[in-house]
Coordinates of C-alpha atoms and ligand atoms in Angstrom, one line a residue:
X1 CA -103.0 -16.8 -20.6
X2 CA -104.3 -16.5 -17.1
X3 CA -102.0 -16.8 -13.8
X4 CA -102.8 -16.5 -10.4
X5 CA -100.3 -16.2 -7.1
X6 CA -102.5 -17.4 -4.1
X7 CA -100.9 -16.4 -1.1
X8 CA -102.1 -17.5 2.7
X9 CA -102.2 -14.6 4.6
X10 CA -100.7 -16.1 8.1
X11 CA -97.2 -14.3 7.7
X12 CA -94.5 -13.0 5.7
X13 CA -94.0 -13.0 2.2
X14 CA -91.2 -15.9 2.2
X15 CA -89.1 -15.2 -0.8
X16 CA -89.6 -18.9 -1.7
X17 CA -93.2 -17.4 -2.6
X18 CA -92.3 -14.6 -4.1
X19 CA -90.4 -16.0 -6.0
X20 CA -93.1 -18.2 -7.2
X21 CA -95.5 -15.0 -7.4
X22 CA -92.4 -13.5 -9.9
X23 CA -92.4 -16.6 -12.1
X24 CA -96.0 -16.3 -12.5
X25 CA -95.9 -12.0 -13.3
X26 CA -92.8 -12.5 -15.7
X27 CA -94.9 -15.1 -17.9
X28 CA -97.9 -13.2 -17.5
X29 CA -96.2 -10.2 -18.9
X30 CA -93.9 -11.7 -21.3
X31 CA -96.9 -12.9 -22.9
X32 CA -99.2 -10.2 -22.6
X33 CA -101.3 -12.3 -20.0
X34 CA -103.1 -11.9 -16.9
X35 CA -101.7 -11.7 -13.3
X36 CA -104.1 -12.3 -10.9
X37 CA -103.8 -12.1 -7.1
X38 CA -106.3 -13.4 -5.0
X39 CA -106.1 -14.5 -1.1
X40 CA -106.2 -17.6 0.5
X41 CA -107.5 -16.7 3.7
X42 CA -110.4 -19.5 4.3
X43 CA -107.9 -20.7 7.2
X44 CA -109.3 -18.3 9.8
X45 CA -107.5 -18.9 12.6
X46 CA -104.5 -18.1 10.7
X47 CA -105.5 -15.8 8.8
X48 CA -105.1 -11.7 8.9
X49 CA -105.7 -8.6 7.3
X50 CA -102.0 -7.6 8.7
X51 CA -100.6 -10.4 6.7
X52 CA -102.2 -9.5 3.5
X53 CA -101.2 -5.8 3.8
X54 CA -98.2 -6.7 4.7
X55 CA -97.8 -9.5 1.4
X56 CA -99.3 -6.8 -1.1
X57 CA -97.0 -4.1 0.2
X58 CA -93.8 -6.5 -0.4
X59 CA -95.0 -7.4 -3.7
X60 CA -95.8 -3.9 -5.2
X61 CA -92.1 -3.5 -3.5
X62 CA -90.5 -6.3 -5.4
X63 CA -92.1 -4.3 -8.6
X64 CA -94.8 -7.2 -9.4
X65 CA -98.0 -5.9 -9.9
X66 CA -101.3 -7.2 -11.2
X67 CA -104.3 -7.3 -13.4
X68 CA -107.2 -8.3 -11.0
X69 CA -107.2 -8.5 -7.6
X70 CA -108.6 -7.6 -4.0
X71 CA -107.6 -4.1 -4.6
X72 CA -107.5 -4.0 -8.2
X73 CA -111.1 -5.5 -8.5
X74 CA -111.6 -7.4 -11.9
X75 CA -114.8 -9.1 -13.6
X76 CA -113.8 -12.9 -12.0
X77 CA -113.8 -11.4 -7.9
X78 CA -114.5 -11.6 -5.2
X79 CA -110.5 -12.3 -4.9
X80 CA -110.5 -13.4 -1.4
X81 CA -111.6 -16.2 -0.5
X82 CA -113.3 -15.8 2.6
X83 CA -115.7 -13.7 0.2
X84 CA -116.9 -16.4 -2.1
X85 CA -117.8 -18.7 0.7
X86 CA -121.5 -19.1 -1.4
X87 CA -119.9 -20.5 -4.4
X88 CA -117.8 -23.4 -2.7
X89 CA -121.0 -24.1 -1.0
X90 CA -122.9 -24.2 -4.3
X91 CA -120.2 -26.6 -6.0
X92 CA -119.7 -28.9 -2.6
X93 CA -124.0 -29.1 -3.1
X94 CA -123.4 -30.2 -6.6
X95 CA -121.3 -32.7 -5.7
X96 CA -123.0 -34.1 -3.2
X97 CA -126.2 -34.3 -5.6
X98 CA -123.9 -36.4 -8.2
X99 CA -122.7 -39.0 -5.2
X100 CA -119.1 -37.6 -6.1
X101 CA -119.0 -36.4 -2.7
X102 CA -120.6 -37.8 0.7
X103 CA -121.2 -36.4 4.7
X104 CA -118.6 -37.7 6.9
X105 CA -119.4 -37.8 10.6
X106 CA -115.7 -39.3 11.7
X107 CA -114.6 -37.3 14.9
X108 CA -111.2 -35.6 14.8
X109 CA -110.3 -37.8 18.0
X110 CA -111.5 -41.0 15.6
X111 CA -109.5 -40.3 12.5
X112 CA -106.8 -40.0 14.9
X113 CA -106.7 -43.4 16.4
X114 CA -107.5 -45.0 13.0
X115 CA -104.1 -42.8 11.6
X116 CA -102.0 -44.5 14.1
X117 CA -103.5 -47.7 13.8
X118 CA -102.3 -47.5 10.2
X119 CA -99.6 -46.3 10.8
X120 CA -98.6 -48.9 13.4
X121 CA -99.4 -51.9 10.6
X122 CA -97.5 -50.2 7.7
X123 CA -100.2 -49.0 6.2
X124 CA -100.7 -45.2 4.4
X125 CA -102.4 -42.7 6.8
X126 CA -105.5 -42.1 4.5
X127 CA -108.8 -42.0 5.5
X128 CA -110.1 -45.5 6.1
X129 CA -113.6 -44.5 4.2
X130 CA -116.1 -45.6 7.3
X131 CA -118.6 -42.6 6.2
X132 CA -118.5 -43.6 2.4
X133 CA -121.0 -46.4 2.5
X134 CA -123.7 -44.3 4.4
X135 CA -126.9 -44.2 2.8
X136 CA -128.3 -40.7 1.8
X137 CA -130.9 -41.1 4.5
X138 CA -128.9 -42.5 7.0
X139 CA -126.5 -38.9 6.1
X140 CA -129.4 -36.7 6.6
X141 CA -131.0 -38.6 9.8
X142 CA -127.8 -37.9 11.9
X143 CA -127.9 -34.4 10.4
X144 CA -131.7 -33.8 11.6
X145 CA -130.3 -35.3 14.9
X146 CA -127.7 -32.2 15.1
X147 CA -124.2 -33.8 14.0
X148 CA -122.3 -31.4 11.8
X149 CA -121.0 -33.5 9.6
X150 CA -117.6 -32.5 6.8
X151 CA -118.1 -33.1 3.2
X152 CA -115.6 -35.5 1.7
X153 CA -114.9 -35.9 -2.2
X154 CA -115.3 -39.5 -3.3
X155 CA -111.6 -40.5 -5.0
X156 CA -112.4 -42.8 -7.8
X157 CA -111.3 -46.1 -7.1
X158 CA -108.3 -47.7 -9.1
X159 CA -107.0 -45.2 -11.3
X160 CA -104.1 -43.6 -12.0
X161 CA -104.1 -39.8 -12.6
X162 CA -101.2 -38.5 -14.8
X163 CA -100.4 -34.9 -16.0
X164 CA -97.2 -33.3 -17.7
X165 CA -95.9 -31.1 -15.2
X166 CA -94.6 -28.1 -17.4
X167 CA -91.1 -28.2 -15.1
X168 CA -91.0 -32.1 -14.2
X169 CA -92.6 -33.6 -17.0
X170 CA -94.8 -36.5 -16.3
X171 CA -95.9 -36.7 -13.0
X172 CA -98.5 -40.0 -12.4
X173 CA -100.4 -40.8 -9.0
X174 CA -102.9 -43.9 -8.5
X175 CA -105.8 -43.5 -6.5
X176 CA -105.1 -46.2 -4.2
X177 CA -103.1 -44.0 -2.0
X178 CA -105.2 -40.9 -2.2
X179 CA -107.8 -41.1 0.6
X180 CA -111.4 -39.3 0.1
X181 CA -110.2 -35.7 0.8
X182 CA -112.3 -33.5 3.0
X183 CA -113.4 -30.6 1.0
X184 CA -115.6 -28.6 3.1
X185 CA -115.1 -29.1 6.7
X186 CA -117.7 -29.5 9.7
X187 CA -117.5 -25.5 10.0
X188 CA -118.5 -24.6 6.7
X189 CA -114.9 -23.5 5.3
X190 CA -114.0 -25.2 2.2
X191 CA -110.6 -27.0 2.3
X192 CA -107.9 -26.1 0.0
X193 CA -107.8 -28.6 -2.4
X194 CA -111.7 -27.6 -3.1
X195 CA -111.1 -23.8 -3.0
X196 CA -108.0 -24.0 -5.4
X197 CA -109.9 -26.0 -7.8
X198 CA -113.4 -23.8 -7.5
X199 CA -111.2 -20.5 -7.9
X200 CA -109.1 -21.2 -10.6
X201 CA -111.5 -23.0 -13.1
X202 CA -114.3 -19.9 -11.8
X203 CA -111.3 -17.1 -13.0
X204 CA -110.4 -19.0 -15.8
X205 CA -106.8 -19.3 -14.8
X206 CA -104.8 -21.0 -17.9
X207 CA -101.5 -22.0 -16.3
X208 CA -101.1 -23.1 -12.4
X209 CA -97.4 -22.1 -11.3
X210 CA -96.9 -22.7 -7.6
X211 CA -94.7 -24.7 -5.0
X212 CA -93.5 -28.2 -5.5
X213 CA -95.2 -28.7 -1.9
X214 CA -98.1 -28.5 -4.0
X215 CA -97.4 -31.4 -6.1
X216 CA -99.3 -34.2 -4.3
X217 CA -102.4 -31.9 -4.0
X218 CA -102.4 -31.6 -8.0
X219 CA -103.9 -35.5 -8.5
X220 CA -107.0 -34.5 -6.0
X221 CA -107.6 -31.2 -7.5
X222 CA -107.3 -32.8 -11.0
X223 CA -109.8 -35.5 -10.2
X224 CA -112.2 -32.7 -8.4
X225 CA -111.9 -30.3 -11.6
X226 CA -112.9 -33.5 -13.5
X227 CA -116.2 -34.4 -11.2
X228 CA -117.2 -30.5 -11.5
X229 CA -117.0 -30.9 -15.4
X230 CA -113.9 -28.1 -15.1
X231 CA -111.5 -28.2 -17.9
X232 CA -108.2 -28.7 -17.1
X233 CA -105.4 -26.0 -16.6
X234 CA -101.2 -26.8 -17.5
X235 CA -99.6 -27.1 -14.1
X236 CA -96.1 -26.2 -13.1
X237 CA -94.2 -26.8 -10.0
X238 CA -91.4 -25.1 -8.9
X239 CA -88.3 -26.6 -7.1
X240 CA -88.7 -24.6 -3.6
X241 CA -85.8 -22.6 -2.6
X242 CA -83.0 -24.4 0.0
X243 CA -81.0 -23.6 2.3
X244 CA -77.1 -23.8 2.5
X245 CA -77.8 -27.3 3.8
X246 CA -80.2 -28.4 1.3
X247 CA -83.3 -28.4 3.1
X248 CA -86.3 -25.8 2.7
X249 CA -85.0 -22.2 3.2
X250 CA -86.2 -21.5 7.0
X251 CA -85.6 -19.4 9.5
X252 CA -83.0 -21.5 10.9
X253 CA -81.1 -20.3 7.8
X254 CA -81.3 -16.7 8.9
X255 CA -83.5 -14.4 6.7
X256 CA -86.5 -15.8 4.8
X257 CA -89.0 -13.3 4.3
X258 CA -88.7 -10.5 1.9
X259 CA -89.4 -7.7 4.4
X260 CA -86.1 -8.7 6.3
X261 CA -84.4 -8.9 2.9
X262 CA -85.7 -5.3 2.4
X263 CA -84.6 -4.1 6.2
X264 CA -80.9 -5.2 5.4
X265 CA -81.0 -3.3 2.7
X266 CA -81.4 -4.8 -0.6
X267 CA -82.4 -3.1 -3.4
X268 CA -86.1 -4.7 -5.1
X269 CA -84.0 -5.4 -8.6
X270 CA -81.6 -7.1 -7.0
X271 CA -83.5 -9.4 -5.1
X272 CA -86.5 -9.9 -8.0
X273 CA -83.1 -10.2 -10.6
X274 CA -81.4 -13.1 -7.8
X275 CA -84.7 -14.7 -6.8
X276 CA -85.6 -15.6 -10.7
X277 CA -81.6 -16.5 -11.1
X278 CA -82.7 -19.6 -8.3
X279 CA -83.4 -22.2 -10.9
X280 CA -83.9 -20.2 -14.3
X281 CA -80.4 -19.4 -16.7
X282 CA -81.7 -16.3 -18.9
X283 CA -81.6 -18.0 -21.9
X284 CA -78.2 -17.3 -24.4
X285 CA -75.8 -18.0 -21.0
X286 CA -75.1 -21.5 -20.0
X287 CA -76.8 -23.0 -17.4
X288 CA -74.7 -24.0 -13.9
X289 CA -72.3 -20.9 -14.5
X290 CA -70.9 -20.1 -11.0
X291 CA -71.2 -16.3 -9.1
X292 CA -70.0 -13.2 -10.8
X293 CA -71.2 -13.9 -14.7
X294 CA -72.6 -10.4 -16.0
X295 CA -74.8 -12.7 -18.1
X296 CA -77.2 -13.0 -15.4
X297 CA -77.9 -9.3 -14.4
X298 CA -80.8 -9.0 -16.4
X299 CA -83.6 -6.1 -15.2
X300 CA -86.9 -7.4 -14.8
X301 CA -88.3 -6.5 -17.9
X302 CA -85.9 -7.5 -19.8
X303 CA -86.6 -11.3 -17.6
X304 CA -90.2 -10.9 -18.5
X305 CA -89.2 -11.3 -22.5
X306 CA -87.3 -14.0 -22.2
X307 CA -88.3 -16.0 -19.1
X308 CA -89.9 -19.7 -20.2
X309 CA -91.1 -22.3 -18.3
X310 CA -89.2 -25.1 -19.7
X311 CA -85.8 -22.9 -19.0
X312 CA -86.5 -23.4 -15.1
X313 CA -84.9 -26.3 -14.1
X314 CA -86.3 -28.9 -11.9
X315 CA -83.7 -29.4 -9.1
X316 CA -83.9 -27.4 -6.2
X317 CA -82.0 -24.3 -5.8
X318 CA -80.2 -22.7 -3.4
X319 CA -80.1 -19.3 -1.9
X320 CA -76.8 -17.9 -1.9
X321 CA -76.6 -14.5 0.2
X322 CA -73.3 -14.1 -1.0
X323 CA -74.7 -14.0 -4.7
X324 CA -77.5 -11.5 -4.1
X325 CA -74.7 -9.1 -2.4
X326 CA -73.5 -9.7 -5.5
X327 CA -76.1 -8.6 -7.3
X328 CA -77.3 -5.8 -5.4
X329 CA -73.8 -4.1 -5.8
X330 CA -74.6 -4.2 -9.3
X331 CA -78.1 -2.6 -8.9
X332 CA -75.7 -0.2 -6.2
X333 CA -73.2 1.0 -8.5
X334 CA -76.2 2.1 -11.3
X335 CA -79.0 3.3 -9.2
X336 CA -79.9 7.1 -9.1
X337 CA -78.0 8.8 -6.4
X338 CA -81.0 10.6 -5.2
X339 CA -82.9 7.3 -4.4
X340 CA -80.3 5.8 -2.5
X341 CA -80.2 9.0 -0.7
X342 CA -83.8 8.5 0.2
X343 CA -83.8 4.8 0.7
X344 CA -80.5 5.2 3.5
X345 CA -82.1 7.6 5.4
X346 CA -84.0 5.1 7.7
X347 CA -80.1 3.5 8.1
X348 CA -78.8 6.8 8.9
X349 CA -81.1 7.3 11.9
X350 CA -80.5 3.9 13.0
X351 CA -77.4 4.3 13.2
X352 CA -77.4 7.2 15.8
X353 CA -77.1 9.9 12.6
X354 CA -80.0 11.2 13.4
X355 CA -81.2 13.2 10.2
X356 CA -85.1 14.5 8.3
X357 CA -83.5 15.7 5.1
X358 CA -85.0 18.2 2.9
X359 CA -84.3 18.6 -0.6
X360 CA -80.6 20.2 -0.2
X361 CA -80.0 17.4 2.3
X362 CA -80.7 14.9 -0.2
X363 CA -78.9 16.0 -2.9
X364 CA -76.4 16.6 -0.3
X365 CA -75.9 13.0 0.6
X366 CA -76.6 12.0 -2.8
X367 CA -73.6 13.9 -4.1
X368 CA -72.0 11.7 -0.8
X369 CA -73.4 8.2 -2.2
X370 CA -70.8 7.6 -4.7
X371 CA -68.4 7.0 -1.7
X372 CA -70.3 4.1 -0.4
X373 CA -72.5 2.5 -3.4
X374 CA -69.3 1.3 -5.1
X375 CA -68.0 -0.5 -2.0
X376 CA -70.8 -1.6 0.3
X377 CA -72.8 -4.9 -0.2
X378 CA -76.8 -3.1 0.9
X379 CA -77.6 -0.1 1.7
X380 CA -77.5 -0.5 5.7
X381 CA -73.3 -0.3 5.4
X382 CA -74.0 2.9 4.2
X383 CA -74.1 4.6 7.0
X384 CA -70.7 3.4 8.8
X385 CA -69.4 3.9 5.2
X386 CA -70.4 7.5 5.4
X387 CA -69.8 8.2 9.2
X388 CA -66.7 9.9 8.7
X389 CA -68.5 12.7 7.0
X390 CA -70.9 13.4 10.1
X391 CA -69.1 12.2 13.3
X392 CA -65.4 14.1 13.8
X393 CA -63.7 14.1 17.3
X394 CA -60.1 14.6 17.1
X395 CA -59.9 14.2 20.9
X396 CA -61.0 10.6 20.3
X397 CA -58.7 10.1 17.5
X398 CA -55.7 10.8 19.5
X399 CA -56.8 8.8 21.9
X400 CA -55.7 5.9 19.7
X401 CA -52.3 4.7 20.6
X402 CA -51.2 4.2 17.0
X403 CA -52.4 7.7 15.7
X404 CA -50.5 8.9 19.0
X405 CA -47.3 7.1 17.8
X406 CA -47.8 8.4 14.3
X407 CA -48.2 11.6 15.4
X408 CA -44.8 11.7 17.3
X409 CA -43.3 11.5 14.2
X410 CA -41.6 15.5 12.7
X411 CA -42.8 15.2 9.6
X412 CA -46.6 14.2 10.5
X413 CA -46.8 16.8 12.8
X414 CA -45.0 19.4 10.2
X415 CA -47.5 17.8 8.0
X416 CA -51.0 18.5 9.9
X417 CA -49.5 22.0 11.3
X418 CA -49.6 23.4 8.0
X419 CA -52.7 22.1 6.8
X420 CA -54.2 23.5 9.5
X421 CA -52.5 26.7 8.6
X422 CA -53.2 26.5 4.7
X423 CA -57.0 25.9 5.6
X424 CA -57.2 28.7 7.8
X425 CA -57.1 31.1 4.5
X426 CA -58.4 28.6 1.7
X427 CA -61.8 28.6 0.6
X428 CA -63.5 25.3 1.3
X429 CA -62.1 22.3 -0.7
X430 CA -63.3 20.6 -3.8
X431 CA -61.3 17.9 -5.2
X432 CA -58.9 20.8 -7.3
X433 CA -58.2 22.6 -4.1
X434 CA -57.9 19.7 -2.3
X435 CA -54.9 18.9 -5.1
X436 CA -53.3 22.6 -5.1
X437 CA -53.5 22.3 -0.7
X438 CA -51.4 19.0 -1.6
X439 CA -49.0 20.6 -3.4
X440 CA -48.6 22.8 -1.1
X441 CA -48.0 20.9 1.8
X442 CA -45.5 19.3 -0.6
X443 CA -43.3 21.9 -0.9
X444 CA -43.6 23.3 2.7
X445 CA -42.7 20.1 4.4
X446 CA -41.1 17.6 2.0
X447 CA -43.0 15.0 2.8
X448 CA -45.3 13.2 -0.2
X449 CA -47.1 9.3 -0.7
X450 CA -48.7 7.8 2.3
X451 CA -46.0 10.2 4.6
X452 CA -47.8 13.3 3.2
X453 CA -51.7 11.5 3.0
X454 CA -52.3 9.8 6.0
X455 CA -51.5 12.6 8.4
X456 CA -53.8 14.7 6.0
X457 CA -56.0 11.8 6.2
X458 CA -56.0 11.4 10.4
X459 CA -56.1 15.2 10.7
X460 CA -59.9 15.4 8.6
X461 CA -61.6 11.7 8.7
X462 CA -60.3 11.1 12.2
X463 CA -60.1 7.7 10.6
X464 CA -57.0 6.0 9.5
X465 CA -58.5 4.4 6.7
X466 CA -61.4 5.2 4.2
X467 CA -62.6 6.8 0.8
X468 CA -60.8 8.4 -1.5
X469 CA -59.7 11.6 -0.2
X470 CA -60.6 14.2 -3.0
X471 CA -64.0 12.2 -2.7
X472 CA -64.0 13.0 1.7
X473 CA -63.0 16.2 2.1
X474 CA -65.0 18.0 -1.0
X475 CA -67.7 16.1 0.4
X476 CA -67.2 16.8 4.2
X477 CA -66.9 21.1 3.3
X478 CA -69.8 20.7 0.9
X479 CA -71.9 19.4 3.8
X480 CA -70.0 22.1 6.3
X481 CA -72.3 24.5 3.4
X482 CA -75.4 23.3 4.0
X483 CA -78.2 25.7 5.8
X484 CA -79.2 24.7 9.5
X485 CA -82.7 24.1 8.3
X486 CA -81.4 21.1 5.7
X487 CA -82.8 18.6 8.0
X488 CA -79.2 17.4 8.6
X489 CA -77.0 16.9 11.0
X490 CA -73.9 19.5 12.2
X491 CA -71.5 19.1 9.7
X492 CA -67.5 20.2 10.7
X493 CA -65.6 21.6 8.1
X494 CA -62.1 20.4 6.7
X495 CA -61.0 24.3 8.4
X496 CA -62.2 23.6 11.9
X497 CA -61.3 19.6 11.8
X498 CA -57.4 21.1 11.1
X499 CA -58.0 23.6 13.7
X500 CA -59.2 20.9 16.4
X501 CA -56.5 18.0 15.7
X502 CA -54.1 20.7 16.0
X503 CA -55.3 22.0 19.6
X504 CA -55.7 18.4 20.5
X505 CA -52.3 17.4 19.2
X506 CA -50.5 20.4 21.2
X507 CA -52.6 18.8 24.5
X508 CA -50.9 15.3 23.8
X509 CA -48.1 15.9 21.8
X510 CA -45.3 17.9 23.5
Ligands
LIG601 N1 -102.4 -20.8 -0.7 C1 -101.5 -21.7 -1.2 C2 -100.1 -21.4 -0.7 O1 -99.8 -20.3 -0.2 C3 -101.5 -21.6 -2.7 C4 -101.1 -22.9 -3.4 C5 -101.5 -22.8 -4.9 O2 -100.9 -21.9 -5.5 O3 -102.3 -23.6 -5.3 O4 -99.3 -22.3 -0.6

């Protein structure tokens, strides 16, 4: 088994493409076949090198890697297209020698007015054939003369062309509406249809898997692999992803690309695990389950053994954010601390926490992680999850009305007094000192519950809601500890945050 992904290089990686690109990989390695990447980039003007960086880099991200490629090389290259520019020529040549192709001269301005003109009488918009009855002679006279003429492929007349479509089933087209395709325009670039065909019979591809946007290009390319004496490969096409509303997932839906998918903080498994979920049920679960069915968090290679064509259904699916938050909390709750350490860092400095962390930082905020990884939806929460650890400013805290008012209260202020004294002597807290200081407080002041906590709670977040608090304060001392050269920002410790409410409570507080 050979499979390709074909990506145009004019943009981002849409995830409606890489999605198709991870269909393609999980077959490929489910079956111990090959995944081939090669570039579409005959398209010039659209074209760039940025884009292609850009689609390789989201797909080694995404995890999907392949057999033979631009970078990887391989023994059926070049893998771009603009590279094998001689061998579309050589088959367009061929071709032309059997008659199955012919110069057209039409102007752009020409096939224009002859588009409207059908389309004004009801007629399909294909081409009206004006160049197919030129003579060979009469071809090569305007061509001494200096037209540059396109090549168009000459669509057998009267036929119907009829495939099984490994996802649709039986797809059939007639020939009547297909109009003679141009296959290698008055420039010299071969069009699409032509490459596709030239490139995947050339690498030997077994099994086409692409967009559903594809689908009307499948009866040309299936008559052109026939007039090259090509044998056939099996065709799938995928039901493209949709928006909320149904139509094609587009910017106008909000994200689309996997880079901005990446920037809000997704983790790759979680968006490679929801991206195959659009339109595939892992076999052994039941297809149109609803969100939130463990069933369906299944790691990609684990996907790659059971994933089969004929499970991916042929309706269009639709991309539910809510669903891959879902997900990637799942992916969130079991990925290694120290990665999404590294992988919120960027968030951090976003954010204003301006922060270079060297080993002791990391495992630093690693150690802080299981604060926020349970309860945030991607990693770019993280850092307003977190905040309470770096930013501290009991001034500001007091400023608040309703800490003020709680604050008036005896036993709060009994309450913070003497945590501020019990701190001043105790050795910084982990969650067991954090208990015994507690108990403590208990005793000295009577109060206990949310009467004893949230004071404690004001006093050292500065917040009056958050984590856990033998999860904050262990975690705020323990970052107090770190050395200056960490690579991390100040960190005030539970002592001195007592100290400071306390001075800033006397200012306010009479
Ligand atoms: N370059 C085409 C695209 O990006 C590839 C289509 C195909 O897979 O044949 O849509």
């Amino acid at each position: 088994m050979r499979v390709r992904f074909a990506p145009s290089p004019s943009g981002q990686l849409h995830v409606g493409n890489a999605r198709t690109a991870l269909f393609n990989w999980l077959l490929a390695r489910g079956r111990g076949g090959t995944f081939i990447l090669r570039i579409e980039d005959t398209d010039a003007e659209r074209s760039t090198r940025d884009s292609e960086a850009a689609i390789v880099r989201d797909l080694r991200w995404l995890g999907l890697d392949w057999d033979e490629g631009p970078d990887a090389g391989g023994s059926h290259g070049p893998y771009r297209q603009s590279e094998r520019l001689h061998l579309y020529e050589s088959y367009a040549q061929e071709l032309l020698n059997a008659d199955a192709a012919y110069y057209c001269f039409c102007s752009t301005a020409q096939l224009e007015v002859e588009r409207q003109e059908a389309l004004a009488a009801g007629r399909p918009a294909r081409y009206a054939g004006t160049c197919r009855r030129l003579s060979r002679d009469q071809a090569q006279a305007r061509i001494a003369a200096g037209e540059r003429p396109a090549v168009r492929f000459r669509v057998p007349e009267n036929r119907d062309v009829v495939f099984t479509d490994a996802v649709r089933g039986e797809v059939r087209f007639h020939t009547d509406v297909i109009g003679d395709p141009v296959i290698v325009r008055a420039d010299g670039h071969p069009a699409y249809n032509f490459a596709v065909v030239v490139d995947d019979a050339l690498m030997e591809v077994t099994h086409v898997i692409r967009g559903e946007d594809h689908i009307s290009n499948t009866p040309r390319q299936i008559l052109l692999y026939e007039a090259l004496g090509f044998s056939l490969p099996a065709f799938a096409h995928l039901a493209l992803v949709m928006g909320p509303d149904h139509s094609p997932l587009s910017k106008r839906h909000g994200a689309t690309s996997v880079a901005e998918f990446r920037s809000k903080g997704y983790l790759p498994e979680a968006l490679v695990n929801y991206l195959a979920l659009i339109g595939w049920s892992p076999r052994g679960s039941t297809h149109g389950r609803s969100a939130g069915d463990d069933a369906e968090l299944v790691p990609i290679d684990e996907m790659a053994k059971r994933f089969a064509l004929e499970d991916v259904g042929h309706s269009a699916g639709v991309f539910d954010e809510e669903k891959l938050a879902w997900v990637n909390r799942h992916y969130l709750k079991i990925a290694d601390p120290i990665r999404l350490a590294e992988l919120s860092v960027p968030y951090f400095n976003e954010a204003g926490i301006r922060m270079a962390p060297d080993a002791r930082g990391l495992e630093f905020l690693a150690s802080a992680m299981t604060m926020a990884s349970a309860s945030v939806d991607r990693l770019n929460q993280v850092p307003a999850r977190l905040a309470l650890v770096f930013d501290y400013d009991a001034a500001a805290t007091l400023g608040d009305p309703h800490v003020r008012d709680e604050m008036q209260n005896d036993g709060a202020r009994a309450v913070v007094r003497a945590l501020a004294e019990e701190l001043a002597s105790a050795p910084r807290l982990d969650r067991d000192r954090f208990r015994a200081v507690a108990n403590q407080l208990k005793t000295r002041t009577g109060q206990k519950g949310k009467a004893l906590f949230h004071p404690i709670r004001l006093a050292l977040t500065g917040r009056a809601e958050g984590p856990e608090l033998d999860l904050a304060l262990p975690a705020i001392d323990r970052g107090a500890e770190l050395p200056a050269d960490a690579g991390m920002p100040k960190i005030l410790g539970n002592r001195e945050r007592a100290a400071a409410f306390v001075a800033a409570l006397d200012r306010v507080v009479d």
